[in-house]
Short mmCIF file of C-alpha atoms in Angstrom, two decimals:
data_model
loop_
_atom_site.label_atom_id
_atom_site.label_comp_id
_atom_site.label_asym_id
_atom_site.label_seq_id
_atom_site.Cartn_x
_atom_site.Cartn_y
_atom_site.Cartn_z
CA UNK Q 205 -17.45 13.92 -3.72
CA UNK Q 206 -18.78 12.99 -0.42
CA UNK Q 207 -17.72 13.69 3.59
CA UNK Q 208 -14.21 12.98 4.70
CA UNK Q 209 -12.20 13.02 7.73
CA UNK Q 210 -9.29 15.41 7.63
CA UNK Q 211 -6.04 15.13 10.12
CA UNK Q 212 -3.69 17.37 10.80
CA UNK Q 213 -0.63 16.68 13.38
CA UNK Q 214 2.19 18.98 14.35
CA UNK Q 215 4.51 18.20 17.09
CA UNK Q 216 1.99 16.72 20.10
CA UNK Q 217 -1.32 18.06 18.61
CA UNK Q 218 -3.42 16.12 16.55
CA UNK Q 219 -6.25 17.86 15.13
CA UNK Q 220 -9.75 16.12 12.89
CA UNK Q 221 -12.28 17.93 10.85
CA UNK Q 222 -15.16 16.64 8.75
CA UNK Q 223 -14.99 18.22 5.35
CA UNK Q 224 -17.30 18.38 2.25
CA UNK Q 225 -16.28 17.45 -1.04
CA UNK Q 226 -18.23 18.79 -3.54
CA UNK Q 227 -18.58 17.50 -7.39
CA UNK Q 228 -16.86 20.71 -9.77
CA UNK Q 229 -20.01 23.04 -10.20
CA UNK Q 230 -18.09 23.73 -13.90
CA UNK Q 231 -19.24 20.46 -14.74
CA UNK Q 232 -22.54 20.52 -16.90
CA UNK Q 233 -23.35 16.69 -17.16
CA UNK Q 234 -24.27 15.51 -13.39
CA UNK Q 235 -22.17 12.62 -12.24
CA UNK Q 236 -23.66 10.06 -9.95
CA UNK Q 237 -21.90 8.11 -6.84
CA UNK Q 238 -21.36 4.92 -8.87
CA UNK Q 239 -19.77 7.16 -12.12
CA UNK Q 240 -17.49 8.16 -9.27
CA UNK Q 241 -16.80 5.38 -7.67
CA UNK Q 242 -15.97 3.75 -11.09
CA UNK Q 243 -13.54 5.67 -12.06
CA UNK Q 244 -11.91 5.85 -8.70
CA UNK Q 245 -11.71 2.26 -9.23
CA UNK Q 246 -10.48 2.01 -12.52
CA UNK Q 247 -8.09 5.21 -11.63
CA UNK Q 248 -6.91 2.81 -8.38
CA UNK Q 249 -6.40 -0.47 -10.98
CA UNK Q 250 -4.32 1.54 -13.47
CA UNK Q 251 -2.03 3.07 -10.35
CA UNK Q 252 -1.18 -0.77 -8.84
CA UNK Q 253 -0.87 -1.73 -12.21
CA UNK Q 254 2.05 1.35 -12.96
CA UNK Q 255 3.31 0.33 -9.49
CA UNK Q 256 3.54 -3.14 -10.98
CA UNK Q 257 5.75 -2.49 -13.60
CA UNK Q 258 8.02 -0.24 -11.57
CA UNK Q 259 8.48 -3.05 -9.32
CA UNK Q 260 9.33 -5.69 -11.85
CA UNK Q 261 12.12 -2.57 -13.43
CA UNK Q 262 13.47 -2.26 -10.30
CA UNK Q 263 13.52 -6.05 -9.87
CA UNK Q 264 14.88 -6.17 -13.22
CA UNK Q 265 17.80 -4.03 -12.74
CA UNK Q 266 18.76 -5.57 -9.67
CA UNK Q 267 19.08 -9.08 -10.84
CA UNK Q 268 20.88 -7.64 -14.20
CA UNK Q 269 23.56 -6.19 -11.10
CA UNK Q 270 23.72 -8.99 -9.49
CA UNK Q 271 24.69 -11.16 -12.18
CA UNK Q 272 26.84 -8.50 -13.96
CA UNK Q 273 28.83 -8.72 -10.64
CA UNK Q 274 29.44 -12.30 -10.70
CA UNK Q 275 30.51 -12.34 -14.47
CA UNK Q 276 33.14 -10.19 -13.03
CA UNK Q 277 34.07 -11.81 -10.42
CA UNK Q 278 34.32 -15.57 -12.59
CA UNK Q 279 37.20 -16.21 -14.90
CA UNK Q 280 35.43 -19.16 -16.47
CA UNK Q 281 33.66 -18.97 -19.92
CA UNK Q 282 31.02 -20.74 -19.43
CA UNK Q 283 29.84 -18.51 -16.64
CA UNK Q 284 30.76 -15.44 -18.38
CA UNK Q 285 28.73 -16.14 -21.58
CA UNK Q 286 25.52 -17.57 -19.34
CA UNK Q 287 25.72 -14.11 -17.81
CA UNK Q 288 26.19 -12.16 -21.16
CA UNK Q 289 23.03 -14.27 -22.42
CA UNK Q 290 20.89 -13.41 -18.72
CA UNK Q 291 21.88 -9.48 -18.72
CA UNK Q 292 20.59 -9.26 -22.96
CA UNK Q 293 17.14 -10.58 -22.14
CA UNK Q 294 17.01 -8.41 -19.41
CA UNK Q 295 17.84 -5.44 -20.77
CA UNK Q 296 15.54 -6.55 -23.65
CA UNK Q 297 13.04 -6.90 -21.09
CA UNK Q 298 13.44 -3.60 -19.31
CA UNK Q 299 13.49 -1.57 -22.87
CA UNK Q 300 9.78 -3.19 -23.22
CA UNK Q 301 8.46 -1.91 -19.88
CA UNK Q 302 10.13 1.46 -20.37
CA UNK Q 303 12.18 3.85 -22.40
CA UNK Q 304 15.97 3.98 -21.60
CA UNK Q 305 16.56 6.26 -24.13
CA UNK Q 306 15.30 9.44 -22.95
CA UNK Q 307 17.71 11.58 -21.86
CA UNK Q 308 17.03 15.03 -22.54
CA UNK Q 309 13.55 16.83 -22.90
CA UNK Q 310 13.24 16.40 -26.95
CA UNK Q 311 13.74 12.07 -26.61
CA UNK Q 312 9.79 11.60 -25.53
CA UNK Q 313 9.51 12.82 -29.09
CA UNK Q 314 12.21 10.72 -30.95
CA UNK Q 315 11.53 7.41 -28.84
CA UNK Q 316 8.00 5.98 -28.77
CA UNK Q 317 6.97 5.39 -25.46
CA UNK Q 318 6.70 1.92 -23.81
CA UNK Q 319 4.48 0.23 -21.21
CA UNK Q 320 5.46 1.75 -18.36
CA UNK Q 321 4.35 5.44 -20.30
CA UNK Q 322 1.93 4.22 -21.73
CA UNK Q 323 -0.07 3.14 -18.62
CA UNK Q 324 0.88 6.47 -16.93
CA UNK Q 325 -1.34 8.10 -20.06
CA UNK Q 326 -4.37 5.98 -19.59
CA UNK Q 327 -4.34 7.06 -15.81
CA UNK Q 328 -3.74 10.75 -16.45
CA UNK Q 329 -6.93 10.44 -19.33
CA UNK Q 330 -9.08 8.21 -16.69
CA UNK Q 331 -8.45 10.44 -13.69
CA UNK Q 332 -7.81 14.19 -15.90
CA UNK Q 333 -4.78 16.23 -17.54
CA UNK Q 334 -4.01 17.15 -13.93
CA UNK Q 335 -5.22 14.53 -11.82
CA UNK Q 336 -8.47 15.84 -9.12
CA UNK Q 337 -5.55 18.94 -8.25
CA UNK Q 338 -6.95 21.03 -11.08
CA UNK Q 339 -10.05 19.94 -11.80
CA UNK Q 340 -9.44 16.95 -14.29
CA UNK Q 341 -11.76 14.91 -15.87
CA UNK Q 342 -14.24 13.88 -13.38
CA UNK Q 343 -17.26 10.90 -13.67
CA UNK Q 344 -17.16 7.39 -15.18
CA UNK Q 345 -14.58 6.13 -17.43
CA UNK Q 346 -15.96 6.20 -21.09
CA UNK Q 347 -15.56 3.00 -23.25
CA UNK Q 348 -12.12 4.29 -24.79
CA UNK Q 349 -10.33 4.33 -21.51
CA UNK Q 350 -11.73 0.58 -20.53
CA UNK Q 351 -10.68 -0.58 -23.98
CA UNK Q 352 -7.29 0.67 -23.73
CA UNK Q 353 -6.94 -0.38 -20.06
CA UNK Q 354 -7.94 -3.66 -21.09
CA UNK Q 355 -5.36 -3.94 -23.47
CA UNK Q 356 -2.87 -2.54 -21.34
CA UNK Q 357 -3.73 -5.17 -18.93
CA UNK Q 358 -3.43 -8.23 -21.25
CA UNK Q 359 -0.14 -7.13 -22.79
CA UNK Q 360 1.55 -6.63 -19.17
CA UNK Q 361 -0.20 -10.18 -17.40
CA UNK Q 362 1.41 -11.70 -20.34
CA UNK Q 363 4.71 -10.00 -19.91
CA UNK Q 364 4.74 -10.29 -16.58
CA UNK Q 365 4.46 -14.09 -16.87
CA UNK Q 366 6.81 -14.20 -19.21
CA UNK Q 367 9.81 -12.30 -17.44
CA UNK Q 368 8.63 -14.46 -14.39
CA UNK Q 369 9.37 -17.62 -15.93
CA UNK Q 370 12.13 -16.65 -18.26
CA UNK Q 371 14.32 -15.18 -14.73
CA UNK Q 372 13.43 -17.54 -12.83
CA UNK Q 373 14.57 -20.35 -15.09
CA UNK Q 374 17.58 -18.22 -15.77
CA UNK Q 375 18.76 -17.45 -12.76
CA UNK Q 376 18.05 -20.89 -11.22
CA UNK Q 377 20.25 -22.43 -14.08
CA UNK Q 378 22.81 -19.86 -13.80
CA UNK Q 379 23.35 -20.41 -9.82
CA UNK Q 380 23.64 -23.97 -10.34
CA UNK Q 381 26.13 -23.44 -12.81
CA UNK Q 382 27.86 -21.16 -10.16
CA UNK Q 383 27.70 -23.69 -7.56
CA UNK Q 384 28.94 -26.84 -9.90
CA UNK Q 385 31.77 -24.66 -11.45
CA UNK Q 386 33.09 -21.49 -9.25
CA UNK Q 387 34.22 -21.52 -5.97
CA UNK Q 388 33.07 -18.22 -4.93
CA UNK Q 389 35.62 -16.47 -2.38
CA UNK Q 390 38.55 -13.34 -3.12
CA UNK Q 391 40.07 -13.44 -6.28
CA UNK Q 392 43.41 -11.82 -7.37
CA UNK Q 393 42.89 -10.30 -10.66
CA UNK Q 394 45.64 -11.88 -12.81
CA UNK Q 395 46.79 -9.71 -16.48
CA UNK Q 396 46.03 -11.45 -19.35
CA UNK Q 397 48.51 -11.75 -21.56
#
């Protein structure tokens, strides 16, 4: 709740109203500023933190790319086996942060969800079912919601540092070993016989 500024542009026009927002009259318990402002902030936390995570997937699947390119493009063992080891941890690592099996609607069911899920549940209980759209759960976080967002948060600052280090180290070692044993340039693809 509180006074906002509202724009509105189309084409050349620009247009700014003030606008009341009011606390949901359906609400019995009175909330004050700070129980809003609380869970806007917690509400906030949890979203960078999903953001986070989808980051470090995305990241994820791009190195595993990268280097499942160059396997292809080496012909020595060595290189091909480094990159079989760097592409299992980080498929291992992106099955942690989410669920890669769920395909159809019935797999949320068979396939417990992951971190990625389970952070998206913690924000839908913190900030309501339906977010503020339908009149969710409004006021202060209670104690349940901090305990599980602290938990959350200690499980992925540990992962995190982990699948820093680990790809880091990885792909540092794995380049080297590129630059020490392939000459990287167009390849005819040979039969092996």
């Amino acid at each position: 709740p509180g006074m906002y500024d509202v724009k509105m542009s189309y084409g050349d026009q620009t247009f700014t109203q003030k606008v009341e927002v009011k606390e949901d009259p359906r609400i019995e318990d009175a909330n004050t500023a700070e129980d809003y402002e609380a869970q806007l902030l917690l509400g906030l936390t949890i979203r960078n933190a999903i953001n986070e995570v989808h980051e470090k997937i995305g990241e994820i699947r791009s190195v595993k790319k990268q280097v499942s390119w160059l396997k292809d493009q080496s012909e020595i063992t060595e290189i091909e086996q480094m990159a079989d080891e760097i592409i299992k941890e980080l498929i291992s690592y992106e099955q942690t942060l989410m669920q890669t099996k769920n395909k159809s609607g019935q797999d949320p069911i068979r396939f417990a969800p992951k971190l990625d899920n389970q952070l998206v549940e913690t924000y839908g209980y913190v900030t309501g079912a339906d977010g503020y759209i339908s009149g969710g759960r409004e006021g202060r976080p209670n104690e349940a919601a901090q305990t599980r967002w602290k938990d959350l948060e200690e499980e992925w600052l540990e992962l995190k540092v982990e699948i820093d280090k680990n790809i880091e180290e990885k792909v540092e070692q794995f380049n080297k070993t590129l630059q020490t044993k392939e000459k990287m340039g167009v390849k005819l693809k040979r039969p092996k016989s």
